[in-house]
Coordinates of C-alpha atoms in Angstrom, one line a residue:
Chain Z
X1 CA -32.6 -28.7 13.5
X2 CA -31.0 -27.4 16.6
X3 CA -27.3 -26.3 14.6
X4 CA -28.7 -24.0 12.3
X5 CA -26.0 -22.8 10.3
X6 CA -26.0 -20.3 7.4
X7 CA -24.7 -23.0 4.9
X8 CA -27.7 -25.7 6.3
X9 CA -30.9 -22.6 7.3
X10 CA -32.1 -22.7 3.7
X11 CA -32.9 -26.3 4.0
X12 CA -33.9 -26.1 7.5
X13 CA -36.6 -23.9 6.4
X14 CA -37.5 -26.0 3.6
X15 CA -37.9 -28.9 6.8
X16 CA -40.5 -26.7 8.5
X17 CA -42.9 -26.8 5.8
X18 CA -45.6 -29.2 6.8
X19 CA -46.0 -32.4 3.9
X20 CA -49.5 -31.6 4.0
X21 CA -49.5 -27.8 2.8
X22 CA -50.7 -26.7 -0.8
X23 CA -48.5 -28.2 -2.9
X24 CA -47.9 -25.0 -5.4
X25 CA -47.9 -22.5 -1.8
X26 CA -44.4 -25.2 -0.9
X27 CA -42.9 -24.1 -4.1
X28 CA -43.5 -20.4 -4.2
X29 CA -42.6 -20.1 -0.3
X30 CA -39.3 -22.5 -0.8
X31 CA -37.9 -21.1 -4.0
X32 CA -38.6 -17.2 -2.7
X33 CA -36.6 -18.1 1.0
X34 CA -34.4 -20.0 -1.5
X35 CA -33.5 -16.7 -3.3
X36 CA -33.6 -14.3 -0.2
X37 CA -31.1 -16.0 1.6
X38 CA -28.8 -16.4 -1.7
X39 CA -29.1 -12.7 -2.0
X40 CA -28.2 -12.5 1.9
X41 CA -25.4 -14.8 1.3
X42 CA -24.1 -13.3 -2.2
X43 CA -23.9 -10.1 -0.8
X44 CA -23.1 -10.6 2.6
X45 CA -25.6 -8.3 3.5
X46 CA -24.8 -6.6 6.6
X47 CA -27.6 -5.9 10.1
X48 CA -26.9 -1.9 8.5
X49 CA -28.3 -2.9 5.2
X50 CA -30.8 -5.1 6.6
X51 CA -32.3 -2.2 9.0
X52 CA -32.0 -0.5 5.7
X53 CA -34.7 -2.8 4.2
X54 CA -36.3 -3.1 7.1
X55 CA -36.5 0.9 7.3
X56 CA -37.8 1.0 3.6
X57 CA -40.5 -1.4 4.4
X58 CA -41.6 0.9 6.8
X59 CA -41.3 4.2 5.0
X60 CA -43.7 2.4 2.5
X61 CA -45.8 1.1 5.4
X62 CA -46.1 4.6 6.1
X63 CA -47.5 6.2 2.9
X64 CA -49.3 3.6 1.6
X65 CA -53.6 4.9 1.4
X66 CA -55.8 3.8 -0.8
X67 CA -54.7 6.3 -3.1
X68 CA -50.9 5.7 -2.9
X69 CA -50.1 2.1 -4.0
X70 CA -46.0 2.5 -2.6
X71 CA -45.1 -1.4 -2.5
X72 CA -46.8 -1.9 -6.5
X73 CA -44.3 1.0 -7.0
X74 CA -41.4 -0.6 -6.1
X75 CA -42.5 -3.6 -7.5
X76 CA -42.7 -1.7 -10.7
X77 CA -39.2 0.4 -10.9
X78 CA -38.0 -2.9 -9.9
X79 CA -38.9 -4.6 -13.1
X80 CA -40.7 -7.4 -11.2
X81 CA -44.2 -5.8 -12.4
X82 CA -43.2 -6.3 -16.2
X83 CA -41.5 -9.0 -15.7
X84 CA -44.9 -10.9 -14.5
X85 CA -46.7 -9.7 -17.4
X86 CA -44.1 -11.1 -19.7
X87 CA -43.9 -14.5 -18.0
X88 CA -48.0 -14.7 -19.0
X89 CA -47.8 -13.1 -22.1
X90 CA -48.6 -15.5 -25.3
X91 CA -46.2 -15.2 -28.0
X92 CA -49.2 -14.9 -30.7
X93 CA -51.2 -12.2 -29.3
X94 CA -49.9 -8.2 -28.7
X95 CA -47.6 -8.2 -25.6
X96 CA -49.1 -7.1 -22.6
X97 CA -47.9 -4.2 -20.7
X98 CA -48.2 -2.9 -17.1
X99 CA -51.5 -2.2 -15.4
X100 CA -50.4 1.1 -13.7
X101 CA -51.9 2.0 -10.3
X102 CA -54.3 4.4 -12.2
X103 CA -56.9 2.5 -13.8
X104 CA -60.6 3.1 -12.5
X105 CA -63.2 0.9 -12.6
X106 CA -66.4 2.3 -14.1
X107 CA -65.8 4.6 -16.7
X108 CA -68.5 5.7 -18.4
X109 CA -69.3 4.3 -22.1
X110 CA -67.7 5.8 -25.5
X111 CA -69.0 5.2 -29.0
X112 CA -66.7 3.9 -31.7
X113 CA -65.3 7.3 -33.2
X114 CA -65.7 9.0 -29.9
X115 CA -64.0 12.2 -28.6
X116 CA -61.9 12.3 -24.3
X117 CA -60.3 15.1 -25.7
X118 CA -63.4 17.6 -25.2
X119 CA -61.9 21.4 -24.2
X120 CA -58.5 20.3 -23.0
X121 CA -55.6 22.0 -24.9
X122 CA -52.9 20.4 -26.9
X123 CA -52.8 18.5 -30.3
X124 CA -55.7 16.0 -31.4
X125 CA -54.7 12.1 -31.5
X126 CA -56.9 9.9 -33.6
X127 CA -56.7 6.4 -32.2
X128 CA -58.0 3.5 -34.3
X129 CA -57.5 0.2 -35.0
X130 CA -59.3 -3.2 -35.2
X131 CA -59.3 -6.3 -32.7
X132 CA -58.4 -9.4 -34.0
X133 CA -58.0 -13.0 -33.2
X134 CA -54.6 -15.2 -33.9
X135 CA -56.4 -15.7 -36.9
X136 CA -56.5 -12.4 -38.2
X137 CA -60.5 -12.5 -37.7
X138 CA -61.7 -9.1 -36.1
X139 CA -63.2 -9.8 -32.7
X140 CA -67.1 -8.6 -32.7
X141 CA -68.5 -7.2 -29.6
X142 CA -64.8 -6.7 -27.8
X143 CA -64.9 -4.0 -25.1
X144 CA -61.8 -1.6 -24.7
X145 CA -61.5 0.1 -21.7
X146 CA -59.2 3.8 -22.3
X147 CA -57.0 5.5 -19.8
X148 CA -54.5 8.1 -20.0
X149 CA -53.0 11.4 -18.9
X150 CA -54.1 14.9 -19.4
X151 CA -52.0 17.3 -21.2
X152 CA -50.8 17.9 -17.6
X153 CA -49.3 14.7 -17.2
X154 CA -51.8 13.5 -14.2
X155 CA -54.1 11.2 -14.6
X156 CA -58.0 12.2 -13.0
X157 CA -57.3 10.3 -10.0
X158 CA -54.8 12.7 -9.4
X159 CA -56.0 16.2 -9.9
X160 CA -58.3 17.9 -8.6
X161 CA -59.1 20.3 -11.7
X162 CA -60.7 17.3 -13.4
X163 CA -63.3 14.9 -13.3
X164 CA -63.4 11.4 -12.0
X165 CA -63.5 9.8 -15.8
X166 CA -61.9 12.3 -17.5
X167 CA -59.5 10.7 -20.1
X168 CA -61.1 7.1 -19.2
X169 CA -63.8 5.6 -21.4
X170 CA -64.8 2.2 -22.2
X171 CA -66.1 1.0 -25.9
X172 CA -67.8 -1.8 -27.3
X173 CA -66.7 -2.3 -31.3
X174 CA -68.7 -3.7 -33.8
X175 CA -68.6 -6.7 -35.8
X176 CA -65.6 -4.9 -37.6
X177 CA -63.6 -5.2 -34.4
X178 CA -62.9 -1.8 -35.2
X179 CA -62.0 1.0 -32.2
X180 CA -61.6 4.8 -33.0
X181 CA -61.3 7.7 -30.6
X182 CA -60.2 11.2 -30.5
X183 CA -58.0 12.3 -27.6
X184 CA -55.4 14.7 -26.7
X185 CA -51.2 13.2 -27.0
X186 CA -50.5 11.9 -23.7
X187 CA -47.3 13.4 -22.3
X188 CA -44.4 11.8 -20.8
X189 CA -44.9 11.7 -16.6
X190 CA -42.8 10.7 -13.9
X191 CA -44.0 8.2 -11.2
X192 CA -44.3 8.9 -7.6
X193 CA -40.4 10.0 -6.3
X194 CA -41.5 11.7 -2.9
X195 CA -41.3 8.7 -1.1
X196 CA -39.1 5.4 0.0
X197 CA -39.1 4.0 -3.9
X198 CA -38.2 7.9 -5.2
X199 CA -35.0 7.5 -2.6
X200 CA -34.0 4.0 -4.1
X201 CA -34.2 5.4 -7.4
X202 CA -32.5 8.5 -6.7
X203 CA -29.5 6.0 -5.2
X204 CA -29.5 4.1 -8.0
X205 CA -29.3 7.4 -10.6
X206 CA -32.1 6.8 -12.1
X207 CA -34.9 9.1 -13.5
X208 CA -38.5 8.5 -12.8
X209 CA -39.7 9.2 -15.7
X210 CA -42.4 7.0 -18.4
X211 CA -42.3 7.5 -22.3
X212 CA -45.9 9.3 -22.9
X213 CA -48.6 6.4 -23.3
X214 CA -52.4 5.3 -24.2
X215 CA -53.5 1.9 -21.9
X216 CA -55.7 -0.1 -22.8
X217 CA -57.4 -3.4 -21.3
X218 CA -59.1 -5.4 -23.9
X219 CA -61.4 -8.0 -23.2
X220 CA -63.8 -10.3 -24.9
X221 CA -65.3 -13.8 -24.3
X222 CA -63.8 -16.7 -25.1
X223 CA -60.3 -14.5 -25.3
X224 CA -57.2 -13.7 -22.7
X225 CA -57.9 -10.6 -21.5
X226 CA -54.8 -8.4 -22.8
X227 CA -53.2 -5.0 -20.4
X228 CA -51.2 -3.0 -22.4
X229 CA -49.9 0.7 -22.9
X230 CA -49.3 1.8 -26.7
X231 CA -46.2 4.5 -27.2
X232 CA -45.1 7.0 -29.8
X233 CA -41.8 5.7 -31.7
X234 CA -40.4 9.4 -30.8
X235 CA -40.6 9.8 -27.2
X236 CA -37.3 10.4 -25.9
X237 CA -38.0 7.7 -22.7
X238 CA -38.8 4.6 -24.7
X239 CA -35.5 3.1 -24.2
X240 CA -35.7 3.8 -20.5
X241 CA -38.8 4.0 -18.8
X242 CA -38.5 3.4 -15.5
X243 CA -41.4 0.6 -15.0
X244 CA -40.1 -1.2 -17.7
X245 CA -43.4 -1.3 -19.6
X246 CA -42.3 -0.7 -23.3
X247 CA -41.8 -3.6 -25.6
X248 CA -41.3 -3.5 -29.4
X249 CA -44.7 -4.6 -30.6
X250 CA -46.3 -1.5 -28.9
X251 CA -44.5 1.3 -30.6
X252 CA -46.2 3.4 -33.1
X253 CA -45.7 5.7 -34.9
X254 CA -48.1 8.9 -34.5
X255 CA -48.6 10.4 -38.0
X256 CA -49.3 14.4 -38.4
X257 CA -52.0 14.8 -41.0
X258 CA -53.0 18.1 -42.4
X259 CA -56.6 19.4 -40.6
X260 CA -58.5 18.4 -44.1
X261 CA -57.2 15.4 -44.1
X262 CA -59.3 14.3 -40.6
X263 CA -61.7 12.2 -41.9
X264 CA -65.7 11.4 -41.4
X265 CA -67.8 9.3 -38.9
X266 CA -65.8 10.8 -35.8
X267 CA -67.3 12.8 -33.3
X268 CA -65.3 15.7 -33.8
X269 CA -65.8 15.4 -37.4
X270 CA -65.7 19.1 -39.3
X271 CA -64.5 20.9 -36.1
X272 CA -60.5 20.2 -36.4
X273 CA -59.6 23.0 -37.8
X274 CA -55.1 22.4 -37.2
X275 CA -53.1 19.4 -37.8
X276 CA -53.7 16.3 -35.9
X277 CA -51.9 13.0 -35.1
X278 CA -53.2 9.7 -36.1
X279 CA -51.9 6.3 -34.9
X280 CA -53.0 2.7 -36.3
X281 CA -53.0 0.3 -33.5
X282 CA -54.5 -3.4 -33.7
X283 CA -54.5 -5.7 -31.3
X284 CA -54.5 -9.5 -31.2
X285 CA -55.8 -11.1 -28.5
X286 CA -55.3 -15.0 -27.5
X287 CA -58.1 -17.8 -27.1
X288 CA -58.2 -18.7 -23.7
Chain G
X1 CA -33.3 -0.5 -23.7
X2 CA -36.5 -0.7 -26.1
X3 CA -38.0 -4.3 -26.3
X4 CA -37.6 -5.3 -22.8
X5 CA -38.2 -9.1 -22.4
X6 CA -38.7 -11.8 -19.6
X7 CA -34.8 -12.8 -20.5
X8 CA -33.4 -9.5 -20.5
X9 CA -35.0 -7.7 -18.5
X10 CA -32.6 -8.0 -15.3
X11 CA -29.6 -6.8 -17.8
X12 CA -31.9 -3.7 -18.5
X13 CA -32.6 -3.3 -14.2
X14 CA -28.7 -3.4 -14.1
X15 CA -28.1 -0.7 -17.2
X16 CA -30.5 1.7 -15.5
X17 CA -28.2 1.9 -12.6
X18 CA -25.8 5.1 -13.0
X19 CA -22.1 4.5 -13.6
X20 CA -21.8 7.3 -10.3
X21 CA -23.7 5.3 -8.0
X22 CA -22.2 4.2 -4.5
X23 CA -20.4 0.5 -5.8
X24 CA -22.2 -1.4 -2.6
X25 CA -25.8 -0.1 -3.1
X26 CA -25.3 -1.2 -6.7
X27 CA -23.8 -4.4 -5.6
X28 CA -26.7 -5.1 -3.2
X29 CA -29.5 -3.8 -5.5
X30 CA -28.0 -6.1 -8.5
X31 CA -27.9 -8.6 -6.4
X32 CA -31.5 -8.5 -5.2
X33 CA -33.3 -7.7 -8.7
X34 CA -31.4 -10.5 -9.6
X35 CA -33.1 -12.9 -7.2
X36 CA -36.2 -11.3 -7.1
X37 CA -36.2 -11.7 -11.0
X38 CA -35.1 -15.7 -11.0
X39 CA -37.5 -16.2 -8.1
X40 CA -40.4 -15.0 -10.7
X41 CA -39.2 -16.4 -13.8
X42 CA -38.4 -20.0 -11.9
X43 CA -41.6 -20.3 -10.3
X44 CA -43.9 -18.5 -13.3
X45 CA -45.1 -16.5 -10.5
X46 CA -48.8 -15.4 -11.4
X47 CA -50.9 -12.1 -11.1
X48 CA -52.5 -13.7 -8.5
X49 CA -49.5 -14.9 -6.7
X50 CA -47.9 -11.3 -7.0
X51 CA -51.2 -9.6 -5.8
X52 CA -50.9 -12.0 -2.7
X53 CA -47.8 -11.0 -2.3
X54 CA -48.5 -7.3 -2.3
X55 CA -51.4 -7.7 -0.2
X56 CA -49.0 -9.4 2.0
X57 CA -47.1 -6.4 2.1
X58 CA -50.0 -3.5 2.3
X59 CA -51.2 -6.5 5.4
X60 CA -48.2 -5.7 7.5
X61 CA -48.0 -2.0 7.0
X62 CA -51.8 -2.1 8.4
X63 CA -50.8 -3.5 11.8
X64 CA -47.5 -2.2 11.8
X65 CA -47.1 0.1 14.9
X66 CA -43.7 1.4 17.2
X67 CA -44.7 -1.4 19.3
X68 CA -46.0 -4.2 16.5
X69 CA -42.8 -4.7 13.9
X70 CA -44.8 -7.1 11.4
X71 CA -41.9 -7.3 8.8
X72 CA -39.1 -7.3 11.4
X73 CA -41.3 -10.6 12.4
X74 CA -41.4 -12.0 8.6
X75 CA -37.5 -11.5 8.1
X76 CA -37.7 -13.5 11.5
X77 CA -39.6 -16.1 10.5
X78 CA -38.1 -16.9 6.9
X79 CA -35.1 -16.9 8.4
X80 CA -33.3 -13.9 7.0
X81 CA -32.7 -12.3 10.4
X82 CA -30.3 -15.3 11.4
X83 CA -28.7 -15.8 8.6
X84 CA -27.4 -12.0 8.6
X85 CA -26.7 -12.9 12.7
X86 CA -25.0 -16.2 11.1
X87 CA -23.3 -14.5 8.2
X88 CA -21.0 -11.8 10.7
X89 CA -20.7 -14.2 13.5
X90 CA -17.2 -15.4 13.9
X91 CA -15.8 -18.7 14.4
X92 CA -13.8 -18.3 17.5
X93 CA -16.2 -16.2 19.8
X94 CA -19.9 -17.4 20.9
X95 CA -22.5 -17.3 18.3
X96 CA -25.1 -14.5 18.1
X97 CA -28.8 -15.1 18.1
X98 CA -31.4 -12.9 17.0
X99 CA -32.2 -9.8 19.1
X100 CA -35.6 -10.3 18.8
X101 CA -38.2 -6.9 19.0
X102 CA -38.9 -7.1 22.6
X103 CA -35.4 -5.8 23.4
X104 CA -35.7 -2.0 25.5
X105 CA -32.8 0.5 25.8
X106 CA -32.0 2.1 29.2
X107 CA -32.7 -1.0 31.5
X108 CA -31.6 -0.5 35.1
X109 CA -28.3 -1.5 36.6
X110 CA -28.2 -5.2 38.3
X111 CA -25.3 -5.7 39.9
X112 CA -23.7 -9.4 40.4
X113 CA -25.3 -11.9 42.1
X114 CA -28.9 -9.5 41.8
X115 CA -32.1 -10.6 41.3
X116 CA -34.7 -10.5 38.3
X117 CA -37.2 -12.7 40.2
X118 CA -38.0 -10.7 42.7
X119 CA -42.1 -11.9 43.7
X120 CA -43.0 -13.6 40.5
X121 CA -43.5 -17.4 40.9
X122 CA -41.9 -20.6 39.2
X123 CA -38.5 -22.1 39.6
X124 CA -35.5 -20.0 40.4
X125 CA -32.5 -20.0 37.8
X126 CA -29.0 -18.8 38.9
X127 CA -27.4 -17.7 35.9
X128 CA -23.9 -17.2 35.9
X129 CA -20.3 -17.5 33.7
X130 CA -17.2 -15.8 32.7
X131 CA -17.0 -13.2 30.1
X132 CA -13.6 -13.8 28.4
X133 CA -11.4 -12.8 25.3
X134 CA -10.8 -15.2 22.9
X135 CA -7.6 -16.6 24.5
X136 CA -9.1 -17.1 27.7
X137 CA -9.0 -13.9 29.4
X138 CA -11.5 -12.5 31.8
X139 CA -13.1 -8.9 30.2
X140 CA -12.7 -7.1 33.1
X141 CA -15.9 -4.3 33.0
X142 CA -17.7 -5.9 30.0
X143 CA -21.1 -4.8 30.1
X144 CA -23.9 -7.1 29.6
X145 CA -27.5 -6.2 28.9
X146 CA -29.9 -9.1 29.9
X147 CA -34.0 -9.5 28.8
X148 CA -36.2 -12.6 29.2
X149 CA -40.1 -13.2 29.4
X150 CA -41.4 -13.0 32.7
X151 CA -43.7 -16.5 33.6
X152 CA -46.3 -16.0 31.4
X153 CA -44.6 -15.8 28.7
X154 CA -44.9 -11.9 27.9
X155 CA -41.8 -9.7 28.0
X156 CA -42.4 -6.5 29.8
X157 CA -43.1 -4.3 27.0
X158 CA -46.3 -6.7 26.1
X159 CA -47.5 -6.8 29.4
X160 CA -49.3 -4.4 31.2
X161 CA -49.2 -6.3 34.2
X162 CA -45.7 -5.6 34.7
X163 CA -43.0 -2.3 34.8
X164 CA -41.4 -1.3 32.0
X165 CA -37.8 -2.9 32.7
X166 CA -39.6 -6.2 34.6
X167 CA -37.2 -9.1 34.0
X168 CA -34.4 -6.5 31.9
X169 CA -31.3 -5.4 34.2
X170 CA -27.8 -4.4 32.7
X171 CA -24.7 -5.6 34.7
X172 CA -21.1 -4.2 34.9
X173 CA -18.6 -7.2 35.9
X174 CA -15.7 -7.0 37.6
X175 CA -12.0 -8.2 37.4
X176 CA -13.2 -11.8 36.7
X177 CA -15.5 -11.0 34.1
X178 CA -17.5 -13.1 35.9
X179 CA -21.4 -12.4 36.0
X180 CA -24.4 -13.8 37.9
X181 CA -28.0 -12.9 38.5
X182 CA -31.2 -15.2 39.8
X183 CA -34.4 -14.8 37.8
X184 CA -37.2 -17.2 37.0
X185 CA -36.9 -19.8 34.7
X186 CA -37.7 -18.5 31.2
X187 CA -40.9 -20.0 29.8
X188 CA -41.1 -21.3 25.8
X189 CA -43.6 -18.7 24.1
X190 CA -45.2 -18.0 20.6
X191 CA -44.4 -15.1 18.1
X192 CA -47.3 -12.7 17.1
X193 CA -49.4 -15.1 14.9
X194 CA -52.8 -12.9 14.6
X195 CA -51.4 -11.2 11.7
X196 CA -50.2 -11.1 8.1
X197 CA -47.0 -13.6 9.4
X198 CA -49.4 -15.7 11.3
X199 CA -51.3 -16.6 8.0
X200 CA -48.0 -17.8 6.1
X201 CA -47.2 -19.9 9.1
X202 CA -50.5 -21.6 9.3
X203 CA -50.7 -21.6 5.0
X204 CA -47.1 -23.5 5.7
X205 CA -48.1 -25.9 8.4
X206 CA -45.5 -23.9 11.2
X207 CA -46.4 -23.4 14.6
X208 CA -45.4 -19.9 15.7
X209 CA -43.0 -21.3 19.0
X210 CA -40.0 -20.2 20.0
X211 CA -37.8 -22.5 22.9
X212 CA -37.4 -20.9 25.7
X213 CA -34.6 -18.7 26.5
X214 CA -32.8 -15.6 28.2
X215 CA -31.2 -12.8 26.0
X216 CA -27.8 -11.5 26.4
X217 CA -26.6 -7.9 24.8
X218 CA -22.5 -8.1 25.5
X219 CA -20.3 -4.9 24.9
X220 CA -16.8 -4.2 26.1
X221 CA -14.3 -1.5 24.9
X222 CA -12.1 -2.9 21.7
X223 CA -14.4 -6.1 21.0
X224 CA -17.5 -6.7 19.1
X225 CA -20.3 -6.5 20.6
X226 CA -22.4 -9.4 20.8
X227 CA -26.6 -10.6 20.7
X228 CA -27.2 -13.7 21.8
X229 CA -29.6 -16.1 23.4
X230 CA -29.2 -19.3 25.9
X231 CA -31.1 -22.4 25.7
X232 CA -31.7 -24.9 28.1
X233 CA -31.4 -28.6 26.2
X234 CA -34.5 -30.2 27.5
X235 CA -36.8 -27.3 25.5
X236 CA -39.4 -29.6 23.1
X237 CA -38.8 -26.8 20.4
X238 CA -34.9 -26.8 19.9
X239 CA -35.2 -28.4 16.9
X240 CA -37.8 -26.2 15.7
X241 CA -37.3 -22.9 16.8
X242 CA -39.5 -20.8 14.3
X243 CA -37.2 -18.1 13.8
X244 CA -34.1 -19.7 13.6
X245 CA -31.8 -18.9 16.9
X246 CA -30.9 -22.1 17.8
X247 CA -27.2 -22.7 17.6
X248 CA -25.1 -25.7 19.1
X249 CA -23.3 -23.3 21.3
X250 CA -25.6 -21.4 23.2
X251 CA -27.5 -24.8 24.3
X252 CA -26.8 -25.4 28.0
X253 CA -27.9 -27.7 31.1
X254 CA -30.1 -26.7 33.6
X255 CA -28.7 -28.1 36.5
X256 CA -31.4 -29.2 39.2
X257 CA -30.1 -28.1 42.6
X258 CA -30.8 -28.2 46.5
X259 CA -31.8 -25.4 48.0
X260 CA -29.1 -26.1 50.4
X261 CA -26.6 -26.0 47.4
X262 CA -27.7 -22.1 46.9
X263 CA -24.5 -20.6 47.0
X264 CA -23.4 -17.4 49.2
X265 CA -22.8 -14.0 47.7
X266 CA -26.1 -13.8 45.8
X267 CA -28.8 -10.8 46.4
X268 CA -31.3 -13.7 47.5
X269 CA -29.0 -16.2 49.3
X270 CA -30.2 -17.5 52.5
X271 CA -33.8 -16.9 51.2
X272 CA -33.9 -20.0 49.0
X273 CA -36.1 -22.5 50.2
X274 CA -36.8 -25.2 47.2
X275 CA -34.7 -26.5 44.8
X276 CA -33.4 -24.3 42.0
X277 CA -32.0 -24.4 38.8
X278 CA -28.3 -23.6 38.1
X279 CA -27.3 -22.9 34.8
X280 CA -23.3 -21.6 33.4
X281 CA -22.8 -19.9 30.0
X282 CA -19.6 -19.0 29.9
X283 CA -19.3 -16.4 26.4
X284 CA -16.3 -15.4 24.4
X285 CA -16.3 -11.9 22.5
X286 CA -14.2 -11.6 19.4
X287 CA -12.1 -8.6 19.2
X288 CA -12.9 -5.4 17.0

């Protein structure tokens, strides 16, 4: 098309694309071009506002390491990393929730009734609950693989003072499909805001802050494997956390239970000596 | 907003934003969650499909260097960077084109009737027109900036071969507004294609050509400045200019001339020996 025109370009671009490309590639390619050039046009974005994009490409560019994930940042504040989960997610199963750039591969094993709290400080969280198909059937032999902050808000990847696993284990339950743990309460933590997506939110208003959370990936054969977070019904971010991650299903409510009341089979069993907190999670996982 | 969903999950990206913000950047940042949101709900976009598109992303900030502007190259290529051209351009002056990243500041005076050409080989091309208002007027002092590949198809900055400002000159006309250098015929060339852009034009089917063509920066006092580019109409890739710049307008006839025909008043009159190519774009600036 020699007269490209910014009423025809959209189409002219659509032209380009060879007939004998991957049919599913033509789709994704056309319909994103299709929505960038609406958004140029709706907004009649201006060459400032595009250096402006181009410049936060860049800034990103700039930071991003192998420890510093800047785009899957933005991608997150700007909904689109939820909003991928949710498009997967099966109706019948617990709703998934984002990944997080803080998951580590590897972590070491822990026994059902286990204990990541170790010497840290702060109040003891019991975790438990039982795996179960659509069915209701528990799922023997389902692994669970635990993340979460330290009472400092950083995850191990991030701090120095701990170890590579710490607050990371992964457990195999039984033919009960039950899980228990022992941990400390995650704390509420804000995401990354020294960088390009911390000015974006700061010129939007926003906070960066995420409601405390446990995450979990579940998997076992024959099942969708399921990423999700689990929250307490009382933090004060749930109705705006700034990744978008929280979703009805995976609100709990943490229970305080009197120090006699903690019960048997647990590795920290006879040694909690102050009240603790205990939350019922179960999970449901999908057929594949 | 608690139980965020796949339907509402753009209203919640829009609630986040603080009633204080500046009105534009929430205007534009609406605008593009938006699109970015309907882009992933209408194609189901996949985790694998975002992963590509992250790795996309984390691909350009890899190679990206003050001299290698990878997503400057993809807003080129899915023709974003016209469109904004497109979108300011105004109906009753000449139509922009994109500026392209090979563009350098501080190029060296040429004054009318100079020469670009100076020893390189190929074809000599008299360039030359009238720089007028939109009711007709000459611009008298209008300053125009002027870049083109030199024959093998490298602008200077890619080049070792040749000096920094090799084929760039920036001419003051006169009175007449008229200009007019001599330089070699530009030469059609490909965009960058070894990199993350490459891939999505070969995963598309596109070739990575541009027609051939010589860049114009116009400013004068009171109008708007203007970026475009000239075509000659015999180029095999007018109709498929992979980033967009062709435009009715700006698509002009080489003229085949006689040497004899070489006219006087030129820095290399008397010293053409072969025939030549002649070639008039007159341009029209817009008031401020």
């Amino acid at each position: 098309m020699r007269n490209v025109t910014k009423d025809n370009i959209t189409d002219v671009f659509k032209s380009y694309m060879a007939p004998e490309m991957d049919p599913r590639m033509r789709e994704v390619m056309g319909s994103l071009v299709q929505h960038l050039h609406d958004f140029a046009r709706d907004t009649k974005l201006t060459h400032d506002e595009w250096r402006q994009g181009i410049a936060f490409l860049e800034g990103c560019a700039a930071i991003e390491t192998e420890d510093r994930h800047e785009f899957v940042l933005a991608s997150d504040v700007l909904g689109l990393s939820s909003l991928i989960d949710m498009l997967h997610s099966r109706d019948d199963a617990t709703s998934s929730s984002v990944l997080g750039p803080f998951h580590v591969s590897g972590a070491p094993p822990l026994e059902v009734g286990g204990d990541m709290k170790r010497d840290f400080g702060g109040p003891v969280l019991l975790a438990e609950g039982v795996i179960r198909d659509t069915d209701g059937n528990p799922i023997a032999g389902a692994e669970i693989d635990i993340w979460q902050t330290a009472p400092n808000g950083l995850y191990a990847s991030q701090d120095e003072e701990q170890d590579t696993f710490s607050f990371h284990g992964l457990m195999t339950v039984g033919d009960d499909g039950r899980y228990a743990f022992t941990t400390v309460k995650p704390v509420e933590y804000t995401v990354p805001s020294d960088g390009p997506v911390g000015d974006i939110l700061r010129a939007c208003g926003r906070h960066p802050w995420r409601p405390s959370h446990l995450h979990y990936i579940i998997k076992a054969p024959g099942y969708r494997t399921l990423v999700t977070e689990v929250f307490p019904e009382d933090d004060q971010y749930l109705d705006q956390d700034t990744v978008f991650g929280v979703r009805d299903d995976l609100v709990m409510t943490y229970h305080e239970k009197a120090a006699a009341d903690f019960p048997d089979g647990m590795a920290i069993s006879g040694k909690v000596n102050e009240p603790y907190l205990s939350v019922n999670f179960d999970v449901i996982l999908a057929s594949e």
